[in-house]
Amino acid sequence: MKEITLEFKKIVGEGKALGRHEGKVVFAYGILPGETARVRVTVEKRNFMDGELLEILAPSLHRIAPREDHYLSCSPWQIMDYELQTTTKKGLVEDLLYQMTKELIRLDKFYPAEQLFGYRTKIEYSFADDDGRLAFAFHKRGDYRSKYILEKGCALMSDKTNAIALQILEILNKLALSAADVKTLILRETKTTGERIAALFLKRKDLALPEIKPDGLNGFIAVYSNPLKPVSSADEILSAWGNDFVTEKIGDTVLSCGFDCFFQNNVELFETALSEIRDAAGSGGKLIDLYSGVGAIGLALRDLAGKVYAVESAPNSARYARLNAAQNNAGNFEVICSLSEHTDAALLEGADILALNPPRAGLHQKVTKRIMELLPKKIIYLSCNPITQGRDAAFFLEKYRLTRSAAFDFYPNTPHVETLLVFERE
């Protein structure tokens, strides 16, 4: 593979640096705007190249030393001072929203992170065999076949949770397990109650594990997950002790979350986002919460609406949403286990407030179509992907006006950001 030297000009949507060489655009991680770097070309197409950083020849004043050697896998902006991170994210969000909507949208607020490390509530470690021992690993960015060995875990998770993870790893090594036996280890922790659980995903059903009880753990689940599936799916619970869920307290809302449920990874900023959402919501008779997860947004707004309908497709998340409604005495909160695109049109009719928090793919086109037909009074859209959020917003802006916009740095040291757009019907 050839090597090239060039100056990189800016950061683009996925968090890569962009430069140009002999008429082609070049993308690479680990490089800051204004830096000259030597890169190895890993992919070359007719009009662009992907590169792998080999050496920084002229460093930026904004460059700092990364905290971890595997930073490109988990948080590729560890090399960037935080001031540049926030200005870059704000600019990227506004640029991406303009590209998708053709409307000049300026963020009203940008909320920086309170913690740059140790902020995550969940982490998933892969495994690799390293010198005859089982080790934690992350896949290398852009190369799924190669892995970084993680000797100390990852700094995006708290020190205490990493210490528990390493205790579990030591037990697995004493049991002489290898990467052929184990798939991943998922750990969850809460920031307000100090609870921690772990779920070990196994590639074999016939493994009989002893009770794994490291200090500080509230529960452990051993799960069979089909090794042919790339994701860590819980196909069968093999054994468990203690809790298979954790409970967080956000404001005056108590939220329990199963080991395999979605929950926001930055609780401090999620609480800030919920405050913005409450302020934007006002009050209404009928509130619909699509893609509701365990009910966090709908329950945070339960006192502002006469009736809240939460729609969630994952059965276990829907189960926890019902449990959360009960433990918060939310008698006006009803959970519907369904894909949002399969929801009966009658549910959206007459909606005063529609809350949306879809996955990175954004809204299903059937959901967008239904919204534009039934036109709820107010749309509150929280997203982890400004590209798909902007795509969906382009439709809303045909019949709605944008009344509020904010971004929250849920994921410092990474290119990712959470954005909130609020629309009111014209």
CSV table of C-alpha atoms in Angstrom, one decimal:
chain,number,residue,atom,x,y,z
A,1,MET,CA,0.0,0.0,0.0
A,2,LYS,CA,1.3,3.4,-0.9
A,3,GLU,CA,2.1,6.2,1.6
A,4,ILE,CA,1.3,9.9,1.0
A,5,THR,CA,2.0,13.1,2.9
A,6,LEU,CA,-0.5,15.9,2.9
A,7,GLU,CA,-2.1,18.7,5.0
A,8,PHE,CA,-5.6,18.0,6.4
A,9,LYS,CA,-8.0,20.9,6.3
A,10,LYS,CA,-11.1,20.1,8.5
A,11,ILE,CA,-13.1,17.5,10.4
A,12,VAL,CA,-16.1,16.1,8.6
A,13,GLY,CA,-19.3,14.2,9.6
A,14,GLU,CA,-18.0,10.9,10.8
A,15,GLY,CA,-15.2,12.6,12.8
A,16,LYS,CA,-12.5,12.0,10.2
A,17,ALA,CA,-10.0,14.6,9.0
A,18,LEU,CA,-10.3,15.6,5.4
A,19,GLY,CA,-7.4,16.6,3.0
A,20,ARG,CA,-6.7,16.5,-0.7
A,21,HIS,CA,-3.9,14.7,-2.6
A,22,GLU,CA,-3.5,14.8,-6.4
A,23,GLY,CA,-7.1,15.7,-7.0
A,24,LYS,CA,-8.6,13.2,-4.6
A,25,VAL,CA,-10.2,13.7,-1.2
A,26,VAL,CA,-8.4,11.8,1.6
A,27,PHE,CA,-10.0,10.8,4.9
A,28,ALA,CA,-8.2,9.6,8.0
A,29,TYR,CA,-8.8,9.4,11.8
A,30,GLY,CA,-6.3,10.7,14.4
A,31,ILE,CA,-5.5,13.9,12.5
A,32,LEU,CA,-6.5,17.5,13.4
A,33,PRO,CA,-7.3,20.4,11.1
A,34,GLY,CA,-4.1,22.2,9.9
A,35,GLU,CA,-1.9,19.2,10.6
A,36,THR,CA,0.5,17.7,8.0
A,37,ALA,CA,0.6,13.9,8.2
A,38,ARG,CA,2.0,10.9,6.6
A,39,VAL,CA,-0.7,8.2,6.0
A,40,ARG,CA,-0.9,4.8,4.5
A,41,VAL,CA,-3.6,4.5,1.8
A,42,THR,CA,-6.0,1.6,2.8
A,43,VAL,CA,-8.8,2.2,0.3
A,44,GLU,CA,-8.5,4.0,-3.0
A,45,LYS,CA,-11.4,4.8,-5.2
A,46,ARG,CA,-11.9,7.0,-8.3
A,47,ASN,CA,-12.4,10.2,-6.3
A,48,PHE,CA,-11.4,9.5,-2.7
A,49,MET,CA,-9.0,7.6,-0.5
A,50,ASP,CA,-9.1,6.3,3.1
A,51,GLY,CA,-5.9,6.5,5.0
A,52,GLU,CA,-4.3,5.2,8.2
A,53,LEU,CA,-2.2,7.6,10.2
A,54,LEU,CA,1.5,6.8,10.3
A,55,GLU,CA,3.1,10.0,11.5
A,56,ILE,CA,2.2,13.6,12.4
A,57,LEU,CA,4.8,15.9,10.8
A,58,ALA,CA,3.4,19.3,11.8
A,59,PRO,CA,1.1,19.0,14.9
A,60,SER,CA,-1.7,21.4,15.8
A,61,LEU,CA,-1.6,23.5,18.9
A,62,HIS,CA,-4.9,21.8,19.8
A,63,ARG,CA,-3.3,18.3,19.9
A,64,ILE,CA,-3.0,16.6,23.2
A,65,ALA,CA,-1.7,13.2,24.2
A,66,PRO,CA,-4.4,10.5,24.1
A,67,ARG,CA,-5.1,8.8,27.4
A,68,GLU,CA,-5.3,5.3,25.8
A,69,ASP,CA,-3.5,3.5,23.0
A,70,HIS,CA,-6.7,2.1,21.7
A,71,TYR,CA,-8.4,5.6,21.5
A,72,LEU,CA,-9.1,5.2,17.8
A,73,SER,CA,-11.5,2.4,18.6
A,74,CYS,CA,-13.5,4.0,21.4
A,75,SER,CA,-13.0,7.7,21.3
A,76,PRO,CA,-10.9,9.0,18.4
A,77,TRP,CA,-11.0,12.6,19.6
A,78,GLN,CA,-8.9,12.0,22.7
A,79,ILE,CA,-6.1,13.7,20.8
A,80,MET,CA,-8.2,17.0,20.6
A,81,ASP,CA,-8.4,19.6,23.4
A,82,TYR,CA,-11.9,20.0,24.6
A,83,GLU,CA,-12.4,23.5,23.4
A,84,LEU,CA,-11.8,22.3,19.8
A,85,GLN,CA,-14.1,19.3,20.4
A,86,THR,CA,-17.1,21.5,21.3
A,87,THR,CA,-16.6,24.1,18.6
A,88,THR,CA,-16.1,21.3,16.0
A,89,LYS,CA,-19.2,19.4,17.1
A,90,LYS,CA,-21.4,22.6,17.1
A,91,GLY,CA,-20.2,23.4,13.6
A,92,LEU,CA,-20.7,19.8,12.3
A,93,VAL,CA,-24.3,19.7,13.7
A,94,GLU,CA,-25.2,23.0,12.1
A,95,ASP,CA,-23.6,22.0,8.8
A,96,LEU,CA,-25.2,18.6,8.7
A,97,LEU,CA,-28.7,20.1,9.5
A,98,TYR,CA,-28.2,22.6,6.7
A,99,GLN,CA,-27.2,20.0,4.2
A,100,MET,CA,-30.3,17.9,5.0
A,101,THR,CA,-32.9,20.7,5.4
A,102,LYS,CA,-31.4,23.5,3.3
A,103,GLU,CA,-32.4,25.7,6.2
A,104,LEU,CA,-29.9,27.8,8.2
A,105,ILE,CA,-30.3,26.3,11.7
A,106,ARG,CA,-28.2,27.7,14.4
A,107,LEU,CA,-28.2,25.9,17.8
A,108,ASP,CA,-29.7,27.9,20.6
A,109,LYS,CA,-27.5,26.1,23.1
A,110,PHE,CA,-24.6,23.7,23.3
A,111,TYR,CA,-24.2,21.9,26.6
A,112,PRO,CA,-20.6,20.6,27.2
A,113,ALA,CA,-19.9,17.4,29.0
A,114,GLU,CA,-19.2,17.6,32.8
A,115,GLN,CA,-17.0,14.5,32.7
A,116,LEU,CA,-14.6,13.6,29.8
A,117,PHE,CA,-13.9,10.1,31.0
A,118,GLY,CA,-15.8,7.6,33.1
A,119,TYR,CA,-19.1,8.9,32.0
A,120,ARG,CA,-20.6,5.9,30.3
A,121,THR,CA,-23.3,3.7,31.9
A,122,LYS,CA,-22.7,0.7,29.7
A,123,ILE,CA,-19.7,-0.8,27.9
A,124,GLU,CA,-19.2,-4.0,25.8
A,125,TYR,CA,-15.8,-5.7,25.8
A,126,SER,CA,-14.9,-8.2,23.1
A,127,PHE,CA,-12.4,-11.0,23.8
A,128,ALA,CA,-9.2,-12.1,22.1
A,129,ASP,CA,-6.5,-14.7,22.9
A,130,ASP,CA,-3.3,-13.0,23.9
A,131,ASP,CA,-0.1,-15.0,24.6
A,132,GLY,CA,-2.2,-18.0,25.9
A,133,ARG,CA,-4.5,-15.9,28.0
A,134,LEU,CA,-8.0,-14.5,27.5
A,135,ALA,CA,-8.0,-10.7,27.2
A,136,PHE,CA,-10.4,-7.9,26.6
A,137,ALA,CA,-10.3,-6.3,23.2
A,138,PHE,CA,-11.8,-3.7,20.9
A,139,HIS,CA,-12.0,-4.1,17.1
A,140,LYS,CA,-9.8,-1.7,15.3
A,141,ARG,CA,-11.7,1.1,13.5
A,142,GLY,CA,-12.2,0.1,9.9
A,143,ASP,CA,-10.7,-3.4,10.3
A,144,TYR,CA,-13.1,-5.8,12.0
A,145,ARG,CA,-10.5,-8.6,11.8
A,146,SER,CA,-7.9,-6.8,13.9
A,147,LYS,CA,-8.2,-6.0,17.6
A,148,TYR,CA,-6.6,-3.9,20.3
A,149,ILE,CA,-5.8,-5.7,23.5
A,150,LEU,CA,-7.2,-3.7,26.5
A,151,GLU,CA,-5.0,-4.4,29.5
A,152,LYS,CA,-6.9,-2.0,31.8
A,153,GLY,CA,-10.3,-1.8,30.2
A,154,CYS,CA,-11.5,1.5,28.8
A,155,ALA,CA,-11.3,4.9,30.4
A,156,LEU,CA,-14.8,5.8,29.1
A,157,MET,CA,-16.1,3.6,31.9
A,158,SER,CA,-15.5,4.3,35.6
A,159,ASP,CA,-12.4,2.9,37.4
A,160,LYS,CA,-14.6,0.8,39.7
A,161,THR,CA,-16.5,-0.9,36.9
A,162,ASN,CA,-13.2,-1.5,35.0
A,163,ALA,CA,-11.8,-3.1,38.2
A,164,ILE,CA,-14.8,-5.4,38.4
A,165,ALA,CA,-14.4,-6.3,34.7
A,166,LEU,CA,-10.8,-7.3,35.3
A,167,GLN,CA,-11.8,-9.4,38.2
A,168,ILE,CA,-14.2,-11.3,36.0
A,169,LEU,CA,-11.5,-11.7,33.3
A,170,GLU,CA,-9.2,-13.2,35.9
A,171,ILE,CA,-11.9,-15.7,36.9
A,172,LEU,CA,-12.4,-16.6,33.2
A,173,ASN,CA,-8.7,-17.2,32.8
A,174,LYS,CA,-8.6,-19.5,35.9
A,175,LEU,CA,-11.4,-21.5,34.2
A,176,ALA,CA,-9.1,-21.8,31.2
A,177,LEU,CA,-11.7,-20.2,28.8
A,178,SER,CA,-10.7,-18.9,25.4
A,179,ALA,CA,-12.1,-16.6,22.8
A,180,ALA,CA,-13.6,-19.6,21.2
A,181,ASP,CA,-15.9,-19.9,24.3
A,182,VAL,CA,-16.8,-16.3,25.1
A,183,LYS,CA,-18.2,-13.6,22.9
A,184,THR,CA,-18.5,-10.4,24.9
A,185,LEU,CA,-18.9,-9.0,28.4
A,186,ILE,CA,-21.4,-6.2,28.9
A,187,LEU,CA,-21.2,-4.1,32.1
A,188,ARG,CA,-23.8,-1.6,33.2
A,189,GLU,CA,-23.5,0.9,36.0
A,190,THR,CA,-25.7,3.7,37.5
A,191,LYS,CA,-24.4,7.1,38.4
A,192,THR,CA,-27.0,8.0,41.0
A,193,THR,CA,-27.4,4.7,42.9
A,194,GLY,CA,-24.0,3.0,42.4
A,195,GLU,CA,-25.4,-0.3,41.1
A,196,ARG,CA,-23.4,-2.5,38.7
A,197,ILE,CA,-24.3,-5.7,36.8
A,198,ALA,CA,-22.5,-7.8,34.2
A,199,ALA,CA,-23.7,-10.1,31.4
A,200,LEU,CA,-21.3,-12.6,29.9
A,201,PHE,CA,-22.3,-13.7,26.4
A,202,LEU,CA,-21.1,-17.2,25.7
A,203,LYS,CA,-20.6,-19.0,22.3
A,204,ARG,CA,-21.4,-22.4,23.9
A,205,LYS,CA,-24.5,-23.7,25.7
A,206,ASP,CA,-22.6,-26.5,27.4
A,207,LEU,CA,-20.4,-24.3,29.6
A,208,ALA,CA,-21.2,-24.7,33.3
A,209,LEU,CA,-19.8,-21.7,35.1
A,210,PRO,CA,-19.5,-21.3,38.8
A,211,GLU,CA,-21.1,-18.2,40.4
A,212,ILE,CA,-19.0,-15.3,39.4
A,213,LYS,CA,-19.2,-12.7,42.3
A,214,PRO,CA,-16.5,-10.0,42.2
A,215,ASP,CA,-16.7,-7.3,44.8
A,216,GLY,CA,-19.1,-4.5,44.0
A,217,LEU,CA,-21.3,-6.4,41.6
A,218,ASN,CA,-25.1,-6.5,42.1
A,219,GLY,CA,-25.8,-9.2,39.6
A,220,PHE,CA,-24.3,-11.5,37.0
A,221,ILE,CA,-26.0,-13.1,34.0
A,222,ALA,CA,-24.5,-15.9,31.8
A,223,VAL,CA,-26.1,-15.8,28.4
A,224,TYR,CA,-25.9,-18.0,25.3
A,225,SER,CA,-25.5,-15.9,22.1
A,226,ASN,CA,-25.4,-17.5,18.7
A,227,PRO,CA,-21.7,-17.2,17.6
A,228,LEU,CA,-22.8,-16.7,14.0
A,229,LYS,CA,-24.6,-13.5,14.9
A,230,PRO,CA,-22.3,-10.4,15.0
A,231,VAL,CA,-24.3,-8.8,17.8
A,232,SER,CA,-24.5,-9.9,21.4
A,233,SER,CA,-28.1,-11.1,21.4
A,234,ALA,CA,-29.5,-12.8,24.5
A,235,ASP,CA,-30.7,-16.1,22.9
A,236,GLU,CA,-30.9,-18.0,26.1
A,237,ILE,CA,-30.2,-17.3,29.8
A,238,LEU,CA,-27.9,-20.0,31.1
A,239,SER,CA,-27.5,-18.9,34.7
A,240,ALA,CA,-27.8,-15.8,36.9
A,241,TRP,CA,-27.5,-14.5,40.4
A,242,GLY,CA,-28.6,-11.2,41.9
A,243,ASN,CA,-30.2,-8.5,39.8
A,244,ASP,CA,-30.5,-8.6,36.0
A,245,PHE,CA,-31.3,-4.8,36.0
A,246,VAL,CA,-30.0,-1.5,37.4
A,247,THR,CA,-32.1,1.4,38.7
A,248,GLU,CA,-31.2,5.1,38.0
A,249,LYS,CA,-32.8,8.1,39.6
A,250,ILE,CA,-33.1,11.1,37.2
A,251,GLY,CA,-34.8,14.1,38.8
A,252,ASP,CA,-37.9,12.8,40.5
A,253,THR,CA,-38.2,9.7,38.2
A,254,VAL,CA,-37.0,6.3,39.1
A,255,LEU,CA,-35.9,4.2,36.1
A,256,SER,CA,-35.0,0.6,36.0
A,257,CYS,CA,-33.3,-0.9,33.0
A,258,GLY,CA,-32.6,-4.5,32.1
A,259,PHE,CA,-29.2,-5.8,31.1
A,260,ASP,CA,-30.2,-5.9,27.5
A,261,CYS,CA,-32.3,-2.7,27.3
A,262,PHE,CA,-31.3,0.6,25.8
A,263,PHE,CA,-30.6,3.5,28.1
A,264,GLN,CA,-28.7,6.8,27.6
A,265,ASN,CA,-25.0,6.6,28.3
A,266,ASN,CA,-24.5,10.0,29.9
A,267,VAL,CA,-26.9,10.4,32.8
A,268,GLU,CA,-25.8,13.9,33.8
A,269,LEU,CA,-26.4,15.4,30.4
A,270,PHE,CA,-29.5,13.3,29.9
A,271,GLU,CA,-31.0,15.0,32.9
A,272,THR,CA,-30.1,18.3,31.4
A,273,ALA,CA,-31.8,17.3,28.1
A,274,LEU,CA,-34.9,16.2,30.0
A,275,SER,CA,-35.0,19.6,31.6
A,276,GLU,CA,-34.9,21.2,28.2
A,277,ILE,CA,-37.6,18.8,26.9
A,278,ARG,CA,-39.9,19.6,29.9
A,279,ASP,CA,-39.4,23.3,29.3
A,280,ALA,CA,-40.3,22.9,25.6
A,281,ALA,CA,-43.2,20.6,26.1
A,282,GLY,CA,-45.5,23.0,28.0
A,283,SER,CA,-48.7,21.0,28.8
A,284,GLY,CA,-51.1,19.0,26.8
A,285,GLY,CA,-53.9,16.5,27.0
A,286,LYS,CA,-52.4,13.7,24.9
A,287,LEU,CA,-48.7,12.9,24.7
A,288,ILE,CA,-47.2,10.1,22.4
A,289,ASP,CA,-43.7,8.9,23.1
A,290,LEU,CA,-42.4,6.9,20.1
A,291,TYR,CA,-39.3,4.7,20.4
A,292,SER,CA,-39.8,5.1,24.1
A,293,GLY,CA,-37.3,2.5,25.5
A,294,VAL,CA,-37.9,2.0,29.2
A,295,GLY,CA,-40.0,5.1,29.3
A,296,ALA,CA,-37.5,7.8,30.3
A,297,ILE,CA,-38.8,10.7,28.3
A,298,GLY,CA,-42.5,9.9,28.6
A,299,LEU,CA,-42.3,9.5,32.4
A,300,ALA,CA,-40.3,12.7,32.7
A,301,LEU,CA,-43.3,14.5,31.1
A,302,ARG,CA,-46.1,12.5,32.9
A,303,ASP,CA,-47.3,15.4,35.0
A,304,LEU,CA,-47.6,17.7,31.9
A,305,ALA,CA,-50.1,15.5,30.0
A,306,GLY,CA,-53.5,14.0,30.8
A,307,LYS,CA,-52.5,10.8,29.1
A,308,VAL,CA,-49.1,9.4,28.0
A,309,TYR,CA,-48.8,6.6,25.4
A,310,ALA,CA,-45.3,5.0,25.2
A,311,VAL,CA,-44.6,2.9,22.1
A,312,GLU,CA,-41.6,0.5,22.2
A,313,SER,CA,-40.8,-2.4,20.0
A,314,ALA,CA,-38.3,-4.3,22.2
A,315,PRO,CA,-40.4,-6.6,24.6
A,316,ASN,CA,-38.0,-6.3,27.5
A,317,SER,CA,-37.8,-2.6,27.3
A,318,ALA,CA,-41.6,-2.3,27.1
A,319,ARG,CA,-41.8,-4.6,30.2
A,320,TYR,CA,-39.5,-2.2,32.1
A,321,ALA,CA,-41.4,0.8,30.8
A,322,ARG,CA,-44.5,-0.7,32.5
A,323,LEU,CA,-42.5,-1.5,35.7
A,324,ASN,CA,-41.2,2.1,35.7
A,325,ALA,CA,-44.7,3.5,35.3
A,326,ALA,CA,-45.8,1.5,38.3
A,327,GLN,CA,-42.9,2.4,40.5
A,328,ASN,CA,-43.4,6.1,39.7
A,329,ASN,CA,-47.2,5.9,40.3
A,330,ALA,CA,-47.9,7.1,36.8
A,331,GLY,CA,-51.5,6.0,36.4
A,332,ASN,CA,-51.8,8.0,33.2
A,333,PHE,CA,-49.0,6.1,31.4
A,334,GLU,CA,-49.8,3.3,29.0
A,335,VAL,CA,-47.2,1.2,27.2
A,336,ILE,CA,-47.8,-0.3,23.7
A,337,CYS,CA,-45.3,-3.0,22.6
A,338,SER,CA,-45.1,-2.4,18.9
A,339,LEU,CA,-42.9,-1.1,16.1
A,340,SER,CA,-43.6,2.6,15.8
A,341,GLU,CA,-44.3,2.2,12.1
A,342,HIS,CA,-47.0,-0.3,12.9
A,343,THR,CA,-48.8,1.9,15.4
A,344,ASP,CA,-52.5,2.5,14.7
A,345,ALA,CA,-53.1,5.9,13.2
A,346,ALA,CA,-55.8,6.5,15.7
A,347,LEU,CA,-53.1,6.7,18.4
A,348,LEU,CA,-51.6,9.8,16.9
A,349,GLU,CA,-54.8,11.6,16.1
A,350,GLY,CA,-55.3,14.6,18.3
A,351,ALA,CA,-51.8,14.4,19.9
A,352,ASP,CA,-50.8,17.6,21.6
A,353,ILE,CA,-47.1,16.5,22.1
A,354,LEU,CA,-45.2,13.9,20.1
A,355,ALA,CA,-41.8,12.8,21.6
A,356,LEU,CA,-39.4,11.1,19.3
A,357,ASN,CA,-36.1,9.4,20.3
A,358,PRO,CA,-35.3,6.9,17.5
A,359,PRO,CA,-32.1,4.9,16.9
A,360,ARG,CA,-29.4,6.2,14.6
A,361,ALA,CA,-31.3,5.3,11.5
A,362,GLY,CA,-33.9,7.9,12.4
A,363,LEU,CA,-37.6,7.7,11.8
A,364,HIS,CA,-39.1,4.9,9.6
A,365,GLN,CA,-40.6,6.5,6.5
A,366,LYS,CA,-44.0,5.3,7.5
A,367,VAL,CA,-43.7,7.1,10.8
A,368,THR,CA,-42.8,10.4,9.0
A,369,LYS,CA,-45.7,9.9,6.6
A,370,ARG,CA,-48.1,9.3,9.4
A,371,ILE,CA,-46.9,12.4,11.3
A,372,MET,CA,-47.3,14.6,8.2
A,373,GLU,CA,-50.8,13.3,7.7
A,374,LEU,CA,-52.0,13.7,11.3
A,375,LEU,CA,-49.9,16.8,12.3
A,376,PRO,CA,-49.6,16.7,16.1
A,377,LYS,CA,-49.4,20.1,17.6
A,378,LYS,CA,-45.8,19.9,18.9
A,379,ILE,CA,-42.9,17.5,18.0
A,380,ILE,CA,-40.0,17.0,20.4
A,381,TYR,CA,-37.2,15.2,18.6
A,382,LEU,CA,-34.1,14.0,20.4
A,383,SER,CA,-31.5,12.2,18.2
A,384,CYS,CA,-28.0,10.8,18.3
A,385,ASN,CA,-27.6,11.3,14.6
A,386,PRO,CA,-28.0,14.8,13.1
A,387,ILE,CA,-27.9,13.4,9.6
A,388,THR,CA,-31.1,11.3,9.9
A,389,GLN,CA,-32.6,13.9,12.2
A,390,GLY,CA,-32.0,16.6,9.5
A,391,ARG,CA,-33.5,14.3,6.9
A,392,ASP,CA,-36.7,13.9,9.0
A,393,ALA,CA,-36.7,17.6,9.9
A,394,ALA,CA,-36.8,18.6,6.3
A,395,PHE,CA,-40.3,17.0,6.1
A,396,PHE,CA,-41.5,18.6,9.3
A,397,LEU,CA,-40.4,22.1,8.2
A,398,GLU,CA,-43.0,21.9,5.4
A,399,LYS,CA,-45.8,22.3,8.0
A,400,TYR,CA,-44.0,23.2,11.2
A,401,ARG,CA,-41.7,25.9,12.5
A,402,LEU,CA,-38.6,25.2,14.5
A,403,THR,CA,-38.9,26.7,18.0
A,404,ARG,CA,-35.9,25.3,19.8
A,405,SER,CA,-32.6,23.6,19.1
A,406,ALA,CA,-29.9,22.4,21.4
A,407,ALA,CA,-27.0,19.9,21.4
A,408,PHE,CA,-25.7,17.9,24.3
A,409,ASP,CA,-22.2,16.4,24.4
A,410,PHE,CA,-23.3,13.0,25.6
A,411,TYR,CA,-20.2,11.4,24.1
A,412,PRO,CA,-17.0,13.6,24.8
A,413,ASN,CA,-13.8,12.5,23.0
A,414,THR,CA,-15.9,11.0,20.2
A,415,PRO,CA,-17.5,12.6,17.1
A,416,HIS,CA,-21.0,11.8,18.4
A,417,VAL,CA,-23.5,14.3,19.9
A,418,GLU,CA,-27.1,14.3,21.0
A,419,THR,CA,-29.3,17.0,19.4
A,420,LEU,CA,-32.8,18.3,20.3
A,421,LEU,CA,-35.1,19.9,17.8
A,422,VAL,CA,-38.6,21.2,18.8
A,423,PHE,CA,-41.3,21.9,16.2
A,424,GLU,CA,-44.6,23.6,16.5
A,425,ARG,CA,-47.4,23.3,13.9
A,426,GLU,CA,-47.8,26.5,11.8
